[in-house]
Short mmCIF file of C-alpha atoms and ligand atoms in Angstrom, two decimals:
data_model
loop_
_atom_site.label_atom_id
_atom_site.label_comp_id
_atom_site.label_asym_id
_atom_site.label_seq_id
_atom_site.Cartn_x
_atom_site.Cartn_y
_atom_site.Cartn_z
CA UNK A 1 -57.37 52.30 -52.54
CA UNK A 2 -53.41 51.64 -51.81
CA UNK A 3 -53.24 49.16 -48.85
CA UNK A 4 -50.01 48.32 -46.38
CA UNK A 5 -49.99 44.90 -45.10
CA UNK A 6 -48.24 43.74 -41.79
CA UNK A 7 -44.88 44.51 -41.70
CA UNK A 8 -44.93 47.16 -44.20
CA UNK A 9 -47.81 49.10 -42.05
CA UNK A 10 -45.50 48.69 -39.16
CA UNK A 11 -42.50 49.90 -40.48
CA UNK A 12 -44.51 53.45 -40.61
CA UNK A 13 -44.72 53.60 -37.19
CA UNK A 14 -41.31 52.54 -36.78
CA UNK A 15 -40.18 55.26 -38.52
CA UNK A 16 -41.27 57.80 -36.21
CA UNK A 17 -38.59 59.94 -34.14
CA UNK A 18 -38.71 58.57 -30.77
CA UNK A 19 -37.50 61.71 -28.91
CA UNK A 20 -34.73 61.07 -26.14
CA UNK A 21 -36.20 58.22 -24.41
CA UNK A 22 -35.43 54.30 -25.31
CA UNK A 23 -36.76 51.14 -25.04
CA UNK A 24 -34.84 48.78 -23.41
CA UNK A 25 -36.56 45.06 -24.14
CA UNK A 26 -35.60 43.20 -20.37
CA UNK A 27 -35.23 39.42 -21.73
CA UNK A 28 -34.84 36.10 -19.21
CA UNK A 29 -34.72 32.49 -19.35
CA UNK A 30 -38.04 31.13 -18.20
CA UNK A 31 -38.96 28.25 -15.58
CA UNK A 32 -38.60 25.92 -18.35
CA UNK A 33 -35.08 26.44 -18.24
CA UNK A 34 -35.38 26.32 -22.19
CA UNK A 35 -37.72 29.38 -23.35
CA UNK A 36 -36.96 32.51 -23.64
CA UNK A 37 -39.47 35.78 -22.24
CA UNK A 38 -38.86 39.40 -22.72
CA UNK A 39 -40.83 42.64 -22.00
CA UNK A 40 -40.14 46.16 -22.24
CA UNK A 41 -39.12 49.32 -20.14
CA UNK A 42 -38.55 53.01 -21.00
CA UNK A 43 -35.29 54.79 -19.73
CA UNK A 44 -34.88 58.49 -19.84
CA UNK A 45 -31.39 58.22 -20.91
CA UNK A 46 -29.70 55.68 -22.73
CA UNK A 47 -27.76 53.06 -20.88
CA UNK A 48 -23.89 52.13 -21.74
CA UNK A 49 -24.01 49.31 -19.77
CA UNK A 50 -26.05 46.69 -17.92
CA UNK A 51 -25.77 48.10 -14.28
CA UNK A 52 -27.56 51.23 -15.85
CA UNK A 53 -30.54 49.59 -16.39
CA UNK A 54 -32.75 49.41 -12.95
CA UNK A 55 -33.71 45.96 -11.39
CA UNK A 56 -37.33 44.82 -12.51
CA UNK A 57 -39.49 42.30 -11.58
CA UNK A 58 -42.27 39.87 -13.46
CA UNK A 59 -45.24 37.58 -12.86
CA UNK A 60 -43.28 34.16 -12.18
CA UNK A 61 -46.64 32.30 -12.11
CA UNK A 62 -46.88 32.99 -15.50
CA UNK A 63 -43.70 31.52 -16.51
CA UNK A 64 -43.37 28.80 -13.88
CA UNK A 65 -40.88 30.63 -11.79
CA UNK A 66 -42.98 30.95 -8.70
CA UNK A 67 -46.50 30.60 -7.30
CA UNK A 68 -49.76 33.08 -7.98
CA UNK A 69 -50.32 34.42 -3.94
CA UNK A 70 -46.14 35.34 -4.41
CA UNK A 71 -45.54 35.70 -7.39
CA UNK A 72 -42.83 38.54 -8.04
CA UNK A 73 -39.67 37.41 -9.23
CA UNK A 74 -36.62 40.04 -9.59
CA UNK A 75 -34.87 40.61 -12.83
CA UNK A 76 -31.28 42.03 -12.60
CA UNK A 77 -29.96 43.05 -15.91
CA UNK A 78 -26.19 41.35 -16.48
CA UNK A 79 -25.58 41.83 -20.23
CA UNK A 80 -26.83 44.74 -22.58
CA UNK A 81 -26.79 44.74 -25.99
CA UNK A 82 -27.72 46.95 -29.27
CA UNK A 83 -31.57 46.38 -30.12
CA UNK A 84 -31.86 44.98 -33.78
CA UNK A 85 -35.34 44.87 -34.50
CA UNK A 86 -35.98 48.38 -32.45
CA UNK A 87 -32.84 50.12 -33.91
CA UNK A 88 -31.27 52.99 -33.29
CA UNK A 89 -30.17 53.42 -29.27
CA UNK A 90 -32.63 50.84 -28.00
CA UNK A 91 -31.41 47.80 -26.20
CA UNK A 92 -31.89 44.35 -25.24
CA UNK A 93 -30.53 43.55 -21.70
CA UNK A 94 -30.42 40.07 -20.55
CA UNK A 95 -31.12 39.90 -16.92
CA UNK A 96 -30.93 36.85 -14.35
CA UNK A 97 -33.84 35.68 -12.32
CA UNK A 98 -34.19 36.17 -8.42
CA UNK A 99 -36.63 35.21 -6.15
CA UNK A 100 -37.81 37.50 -3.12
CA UNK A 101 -34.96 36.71 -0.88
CA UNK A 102 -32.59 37.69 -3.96
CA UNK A 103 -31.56 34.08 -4.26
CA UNK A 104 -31.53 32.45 -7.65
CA UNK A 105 -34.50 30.68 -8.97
CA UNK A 106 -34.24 27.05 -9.85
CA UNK A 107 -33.37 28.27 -13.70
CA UNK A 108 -31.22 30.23 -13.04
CA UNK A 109 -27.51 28.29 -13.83
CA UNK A 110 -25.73 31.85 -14.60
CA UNK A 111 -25.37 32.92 -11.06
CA UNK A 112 -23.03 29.64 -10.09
CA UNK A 113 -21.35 29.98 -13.30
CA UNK A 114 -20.48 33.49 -12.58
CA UNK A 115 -18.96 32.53 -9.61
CA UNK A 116 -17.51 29.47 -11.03
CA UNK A 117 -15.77 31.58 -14.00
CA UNK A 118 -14.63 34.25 -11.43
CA UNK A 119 -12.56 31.49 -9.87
CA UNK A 120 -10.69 30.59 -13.03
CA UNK A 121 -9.80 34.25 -14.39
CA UNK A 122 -6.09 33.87 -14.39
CA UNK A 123 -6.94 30.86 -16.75
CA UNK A 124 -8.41 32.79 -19.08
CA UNK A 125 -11.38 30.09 -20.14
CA UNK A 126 -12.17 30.45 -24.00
CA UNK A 127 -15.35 28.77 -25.47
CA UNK A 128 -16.97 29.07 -28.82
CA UNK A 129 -20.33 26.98 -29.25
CA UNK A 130 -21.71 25.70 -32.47
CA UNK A 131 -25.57 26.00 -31.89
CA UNK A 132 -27.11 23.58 -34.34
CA UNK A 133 -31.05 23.49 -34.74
CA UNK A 134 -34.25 23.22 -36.88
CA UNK A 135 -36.49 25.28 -38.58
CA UNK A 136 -40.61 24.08 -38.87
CA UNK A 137 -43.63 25.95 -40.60
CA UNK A 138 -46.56 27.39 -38.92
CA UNK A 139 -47.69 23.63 -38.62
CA UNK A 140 -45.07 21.92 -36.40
CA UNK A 141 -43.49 20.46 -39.47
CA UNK A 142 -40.13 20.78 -41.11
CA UNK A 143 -39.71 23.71 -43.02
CA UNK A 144 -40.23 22.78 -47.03
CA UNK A 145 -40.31 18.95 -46.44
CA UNK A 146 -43.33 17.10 -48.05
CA UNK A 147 -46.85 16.82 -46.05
CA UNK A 148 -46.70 13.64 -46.87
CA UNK A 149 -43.35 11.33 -46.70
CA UNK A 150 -39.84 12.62 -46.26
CA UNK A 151 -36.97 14.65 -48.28
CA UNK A 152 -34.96 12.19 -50.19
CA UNK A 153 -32.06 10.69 -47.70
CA UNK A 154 -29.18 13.33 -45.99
CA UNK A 155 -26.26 14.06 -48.32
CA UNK A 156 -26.84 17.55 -50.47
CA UNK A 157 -28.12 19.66 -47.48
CA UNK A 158 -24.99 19.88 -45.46
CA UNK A 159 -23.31 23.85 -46.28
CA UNK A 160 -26.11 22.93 -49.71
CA UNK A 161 -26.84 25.41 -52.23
CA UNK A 162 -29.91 25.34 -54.72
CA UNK A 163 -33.69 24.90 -54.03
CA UNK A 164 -34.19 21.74 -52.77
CA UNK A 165 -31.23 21.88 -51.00
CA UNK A 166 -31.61 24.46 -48.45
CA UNK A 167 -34.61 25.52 -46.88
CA UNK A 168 -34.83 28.78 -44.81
CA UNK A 169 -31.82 30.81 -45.82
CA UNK A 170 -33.68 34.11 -45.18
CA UNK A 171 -33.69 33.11 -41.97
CA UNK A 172 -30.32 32.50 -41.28
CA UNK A 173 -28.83 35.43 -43.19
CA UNK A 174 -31.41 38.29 -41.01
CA UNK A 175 -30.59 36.22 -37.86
CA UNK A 176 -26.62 36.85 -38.83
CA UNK A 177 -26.34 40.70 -39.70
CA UNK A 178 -28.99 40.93 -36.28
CA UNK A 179 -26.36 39.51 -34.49
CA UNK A 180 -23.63 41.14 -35.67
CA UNK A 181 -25.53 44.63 -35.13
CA UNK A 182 -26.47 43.84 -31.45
CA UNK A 183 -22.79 43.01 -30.68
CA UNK A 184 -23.87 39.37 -29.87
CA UNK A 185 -19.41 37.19 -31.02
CA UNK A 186 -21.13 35.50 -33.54
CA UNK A 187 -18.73 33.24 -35.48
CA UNK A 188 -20.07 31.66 -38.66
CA UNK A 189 -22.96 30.14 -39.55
CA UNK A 190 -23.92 26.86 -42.26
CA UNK A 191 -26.46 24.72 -43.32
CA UNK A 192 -26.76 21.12 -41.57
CA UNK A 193 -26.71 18.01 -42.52
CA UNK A 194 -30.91 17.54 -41.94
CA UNK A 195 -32.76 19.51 -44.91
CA UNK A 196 -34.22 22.80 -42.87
CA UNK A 197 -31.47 22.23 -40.04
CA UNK A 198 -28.82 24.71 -39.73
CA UNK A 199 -26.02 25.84 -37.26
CA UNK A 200 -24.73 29.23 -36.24
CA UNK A 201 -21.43 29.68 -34.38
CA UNK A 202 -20.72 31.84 -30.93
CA UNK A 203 -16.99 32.62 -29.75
CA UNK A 204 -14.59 32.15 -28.91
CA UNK A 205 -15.79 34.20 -25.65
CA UNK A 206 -14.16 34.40 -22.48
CA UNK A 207 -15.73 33.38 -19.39
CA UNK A 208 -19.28 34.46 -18.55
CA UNK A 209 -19.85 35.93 -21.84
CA UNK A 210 -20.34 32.01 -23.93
CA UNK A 211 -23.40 31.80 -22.13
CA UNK A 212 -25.01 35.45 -22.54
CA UNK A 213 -23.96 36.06 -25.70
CA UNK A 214 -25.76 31.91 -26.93
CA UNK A 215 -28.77 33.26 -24.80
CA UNK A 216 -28.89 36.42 -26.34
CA UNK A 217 -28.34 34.96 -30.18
CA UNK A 218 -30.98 32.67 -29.31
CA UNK A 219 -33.34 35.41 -28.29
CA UNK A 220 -32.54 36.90 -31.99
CA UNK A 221 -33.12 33.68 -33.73
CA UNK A 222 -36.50 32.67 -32.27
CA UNK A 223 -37.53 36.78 -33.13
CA UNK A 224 -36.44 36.72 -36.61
CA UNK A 225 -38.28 33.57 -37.12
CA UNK A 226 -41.43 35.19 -35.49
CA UNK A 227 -41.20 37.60 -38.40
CA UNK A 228 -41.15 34.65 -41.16
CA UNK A 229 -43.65 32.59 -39.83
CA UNK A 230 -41.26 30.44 -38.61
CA UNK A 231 -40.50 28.53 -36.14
CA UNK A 232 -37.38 27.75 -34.35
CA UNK A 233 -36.92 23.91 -32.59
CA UNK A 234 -34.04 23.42 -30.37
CA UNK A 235 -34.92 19.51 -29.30
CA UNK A 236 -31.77 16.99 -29.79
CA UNK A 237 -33.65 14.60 -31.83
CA UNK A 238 -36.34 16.80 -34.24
CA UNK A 239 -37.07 14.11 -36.00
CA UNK A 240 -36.40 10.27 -35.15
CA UNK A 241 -34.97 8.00 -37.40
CA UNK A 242 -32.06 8.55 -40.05
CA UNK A 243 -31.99 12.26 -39.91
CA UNK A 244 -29.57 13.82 -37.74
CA UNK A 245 -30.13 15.61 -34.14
CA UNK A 246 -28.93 18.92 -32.88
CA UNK A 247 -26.36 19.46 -30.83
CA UNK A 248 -24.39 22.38 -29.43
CA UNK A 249 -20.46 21.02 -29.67
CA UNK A 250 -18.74 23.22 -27.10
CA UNK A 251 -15.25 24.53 -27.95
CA UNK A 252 -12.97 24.80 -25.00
CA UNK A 253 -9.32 26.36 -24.28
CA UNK A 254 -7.31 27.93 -21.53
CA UNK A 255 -4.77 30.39 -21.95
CA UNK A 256 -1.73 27.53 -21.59
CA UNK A 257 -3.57 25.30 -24.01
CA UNK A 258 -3.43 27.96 -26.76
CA UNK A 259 0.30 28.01 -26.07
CA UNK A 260 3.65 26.64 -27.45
CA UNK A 261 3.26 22.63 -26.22
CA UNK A 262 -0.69 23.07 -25.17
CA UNK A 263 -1.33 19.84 -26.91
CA UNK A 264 0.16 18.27 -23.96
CA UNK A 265 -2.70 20.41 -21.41
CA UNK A 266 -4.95 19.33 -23.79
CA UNK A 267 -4.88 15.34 -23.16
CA UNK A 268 -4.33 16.31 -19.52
CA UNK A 269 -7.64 17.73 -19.71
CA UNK A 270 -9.23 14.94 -21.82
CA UNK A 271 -8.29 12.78 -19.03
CA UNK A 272 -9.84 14.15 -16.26
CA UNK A 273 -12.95 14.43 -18.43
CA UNK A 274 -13.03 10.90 -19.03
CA UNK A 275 -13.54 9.92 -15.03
CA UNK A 276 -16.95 12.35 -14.72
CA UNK A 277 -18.33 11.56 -18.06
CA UNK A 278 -21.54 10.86 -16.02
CA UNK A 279 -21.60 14.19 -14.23
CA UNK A 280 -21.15 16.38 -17.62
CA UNK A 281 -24.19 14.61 -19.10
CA UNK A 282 -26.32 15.24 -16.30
CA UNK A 283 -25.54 18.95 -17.23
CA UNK A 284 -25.34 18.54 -21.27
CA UNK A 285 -29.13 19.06 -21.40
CA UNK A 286 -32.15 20.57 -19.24
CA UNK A 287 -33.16 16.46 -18.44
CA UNK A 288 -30.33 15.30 -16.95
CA UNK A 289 -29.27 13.36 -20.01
CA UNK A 290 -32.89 12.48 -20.98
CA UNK A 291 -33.04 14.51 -24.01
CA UNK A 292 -29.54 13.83 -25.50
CA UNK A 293 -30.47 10.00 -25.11
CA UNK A 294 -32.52 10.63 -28.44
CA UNK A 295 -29.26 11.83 -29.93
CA UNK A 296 -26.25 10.31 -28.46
CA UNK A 297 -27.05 7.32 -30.04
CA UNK A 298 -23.99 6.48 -31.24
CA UNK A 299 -24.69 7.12 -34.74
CA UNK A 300 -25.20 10.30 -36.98
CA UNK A 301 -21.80 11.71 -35.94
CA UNK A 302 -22.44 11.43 -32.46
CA UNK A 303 -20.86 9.09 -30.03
CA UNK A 304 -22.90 6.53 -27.66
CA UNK A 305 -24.31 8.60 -24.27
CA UNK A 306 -22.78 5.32 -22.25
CA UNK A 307 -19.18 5.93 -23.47
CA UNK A 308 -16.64 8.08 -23.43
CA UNK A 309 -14.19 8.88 -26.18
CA UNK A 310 -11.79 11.21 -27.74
CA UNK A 311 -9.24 11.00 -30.97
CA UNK A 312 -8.34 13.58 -33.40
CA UNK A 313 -10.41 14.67 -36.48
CA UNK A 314 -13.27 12.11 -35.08
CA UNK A 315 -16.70 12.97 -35.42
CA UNK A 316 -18.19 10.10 -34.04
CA UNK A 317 -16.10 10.90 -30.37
CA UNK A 318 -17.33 12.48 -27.01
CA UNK A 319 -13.96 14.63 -27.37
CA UNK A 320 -12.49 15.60 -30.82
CA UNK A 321 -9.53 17.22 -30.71
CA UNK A 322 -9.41 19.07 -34.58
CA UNK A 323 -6.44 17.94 -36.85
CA UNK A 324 -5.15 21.05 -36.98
CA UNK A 325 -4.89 21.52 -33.52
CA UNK A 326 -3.13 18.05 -33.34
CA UNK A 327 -0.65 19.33 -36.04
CA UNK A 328 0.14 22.64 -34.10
CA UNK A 329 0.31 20.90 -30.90
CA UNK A 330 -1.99 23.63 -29.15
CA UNK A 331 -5.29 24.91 -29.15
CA UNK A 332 -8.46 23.67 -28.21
CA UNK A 333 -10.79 20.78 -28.13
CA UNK A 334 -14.47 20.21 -28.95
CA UNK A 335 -16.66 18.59 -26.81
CA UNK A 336 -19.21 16.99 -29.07
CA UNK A 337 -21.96 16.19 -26.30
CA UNK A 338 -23.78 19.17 -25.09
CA UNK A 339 -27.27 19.06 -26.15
CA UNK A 340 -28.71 21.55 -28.60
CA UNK A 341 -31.23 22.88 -25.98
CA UNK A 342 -28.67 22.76 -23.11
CA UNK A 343 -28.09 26.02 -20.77
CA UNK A 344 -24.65 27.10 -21.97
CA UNK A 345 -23.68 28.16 -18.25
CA UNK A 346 -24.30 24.73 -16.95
CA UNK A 347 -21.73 23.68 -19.84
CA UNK A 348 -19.40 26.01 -19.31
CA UNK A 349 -19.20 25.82 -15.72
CA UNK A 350 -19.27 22.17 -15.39
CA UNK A 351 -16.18 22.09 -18.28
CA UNK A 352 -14.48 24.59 -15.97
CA UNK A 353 -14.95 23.05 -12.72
CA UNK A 354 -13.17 19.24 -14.40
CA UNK A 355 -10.65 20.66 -16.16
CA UNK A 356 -9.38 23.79 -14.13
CA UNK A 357 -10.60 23.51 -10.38
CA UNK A 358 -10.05 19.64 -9.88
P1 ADP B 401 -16.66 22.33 -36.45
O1 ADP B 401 -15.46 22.00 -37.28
O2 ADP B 401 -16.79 21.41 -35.28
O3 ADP B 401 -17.93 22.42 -37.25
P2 ADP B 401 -16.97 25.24 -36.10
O4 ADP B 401 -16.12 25.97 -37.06
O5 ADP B 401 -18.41 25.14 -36.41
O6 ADP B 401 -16.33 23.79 -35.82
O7 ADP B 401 -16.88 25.93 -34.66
C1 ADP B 401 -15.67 26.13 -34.00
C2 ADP B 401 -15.89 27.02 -32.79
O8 ADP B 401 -14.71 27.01 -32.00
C3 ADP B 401 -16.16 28.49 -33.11
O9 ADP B 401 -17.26 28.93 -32.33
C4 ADP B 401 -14.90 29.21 -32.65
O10 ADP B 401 -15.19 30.49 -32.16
C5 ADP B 401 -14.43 28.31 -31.53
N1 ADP B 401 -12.99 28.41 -31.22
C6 ADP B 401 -11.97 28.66 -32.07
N2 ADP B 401 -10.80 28.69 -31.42
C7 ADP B 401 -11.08 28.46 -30.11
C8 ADP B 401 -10.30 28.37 -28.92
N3 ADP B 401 -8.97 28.51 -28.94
N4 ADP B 401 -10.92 28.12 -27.76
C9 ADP B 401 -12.26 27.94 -27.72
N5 ADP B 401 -13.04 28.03 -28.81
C10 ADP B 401 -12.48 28.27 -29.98
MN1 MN B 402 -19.68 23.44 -36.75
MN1 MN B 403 -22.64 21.06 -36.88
MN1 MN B 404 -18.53 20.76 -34.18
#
């Protein structure tokens, strides 16, 4: 007797016409501040943008968003994008969270960003970030390392080809051509420096849309993974020791840095980072600078959490500025401390607020 197994059963089903009706998968960032939730709602038509979708609510006491006797928190769909895992007109919409008084819940870092970003549109803020992170097996462990010991020392790995050298590839390549179906501005992608670490690239976006578009590849990645067995592991520091951390390096420009002489707007802007280094690690992860302690050590191509620092081409700076910006004399710089599990609007805004509203 022929047998399906798992996916390939399910790919029957999937195959059947769904008449004029779509799914619409509602996904939200959870109390956490880190985790991602999703369910599902059926629209009779389908919707061309966000505001089409209806407002929804959820069980906060489920997701540590509010308490069990009141527990219905709002979701109002902000960004909508093509559903790669349903197909055809079905969408993912990623919605903010609102308790009952329509105010944002404690998680919730996109509503003051929105307003932040609105500020600065004559500016025209650009970011692109460079989400780096880890990929474990079903048992909490690095994916294809030894049970026992470690992977011989960092060196091959890093944009590696070959078995041995990269682990999880199938992975990387579903979670790119996903992304690139759903509409989510992914840039590139490579292979890390840590065997079974690996980085994919957003931007450059404009505004509002860094942190929707990160939220909504991240949504991607941890599903694809789902699929493999996989799991995904955004912490700063997966594994202590000599093996490097993740980060999320955040890109940054405004329209007169990407000009003739921006190079000069540029330092301008480094400066004023440099007084409220403090401040932008309280936002560069979900701790307030307790998780990227792990990482900012100093070492591994990071830079020390205490200090701040900038030069061009430098890796082991708060603030690189690339050498080929340097050469052109305009651009954009990176800043190098963000966490990998920090909330991108948090970043954003509190990159916006130093270096165009003060
Ligand atoms: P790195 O050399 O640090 O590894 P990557 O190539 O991984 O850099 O990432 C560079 C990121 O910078 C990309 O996401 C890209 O979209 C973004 N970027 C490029 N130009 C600009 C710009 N003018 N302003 C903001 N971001 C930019
Ligand atoms: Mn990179
Ligand atoms: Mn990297
Ligand atoms: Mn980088």
């Amino acid at each position: 007797m022929a047998t399906l197994s798992g996916k390939a059963t399910l790919s029957r089903y999937m195959d059947l016409p769904q008449g004029e009706r779509v799914q619409v998968l509602y996904t939200w960032i959870d109390g956490t501040g880190e985790g991602l939730r999703s369910k599902t709602k059926t629209l009779e038509t389908e919707p061309k943008s966000a505001s089409d979708c209806p407002i929804w609510n959820f069980d906060g006491s489920s997701t540590g968003q509010s308490s069990g006797d009141d527990s219905d928190v709002y979701l109002h769909p902000v960004a909508l994008f093509r559903d790669p895992f349903r197909r055809g007109n079905n969408k993912i919409v990623l919605c903010e969270t609102l308790t009952k008084d329509h105010q944002p819940t404690e998680s919730n870092k996109r509503r003051s960003c929105a307003e932040t970003m609105r500020k600065v549109v004559d500016q025209h803020p650009w970011f692109g970030i460079e989400q780096e992170y880890a990929l474990y097996d079903g048992d909490g462990y690095p994916l294809g390392w030894p049970k026992k010991g470690y992977p011989g020392p960092q060196g091959p790995y890093y944009c590696g080809v070959g078995t041995g050298k990269v682990y999880g590839r199938d992975v990387v390549e579903a979670h790119y051509r996903c992304c690139l179906f759903a509409g989510v501005k992914i840039a590139g992608t490579n292979a890390e420096v840590m065997p079974s670490q690996w980085e994919f690239q957003v931007g450059p976006c404009e505004g509002i849309d860094m942190g929707d578009h990160l939220w909504v590849a991240r949504y991607i990645l941890h599903r694809v993974a789902e699929d493999f067995g996989i799991v995904v592991s955004l912490d700063p520091k997966p594994i202590p020791g000599d093996w490097n951390g993740s980060g999320a390096h955040c890109n940054f420009s405004t329209e007169v840095m990407r000009k003739e002489g921006g190079i000069n707007h540029i330092h301008t802007a480094i400066k004023k980072l440099e007084k409220c280094h403090a401040d932008h690690i309280i936002m560069y992860d979900p701790k307030g600078g307790k998780d990227n302690e792990r990482r900012l050590t100093g070492h591994h191509e990071t830079s020390s959490i205490h200090d701040f620092s900038y030069g061009v081409a430098n890796r082991g700076a708060s603030i690189r500025i690339p050498r080929q910006v340097d050469e052109e004399g305009k651009g954009y710089f990176e800043d190098r401390r963000p966490a990998s599990n920090c909330d991108p609007y948090s970043v954003t805004e509190r990159l916006v607020k130093t270096v165009c509203l003060s």
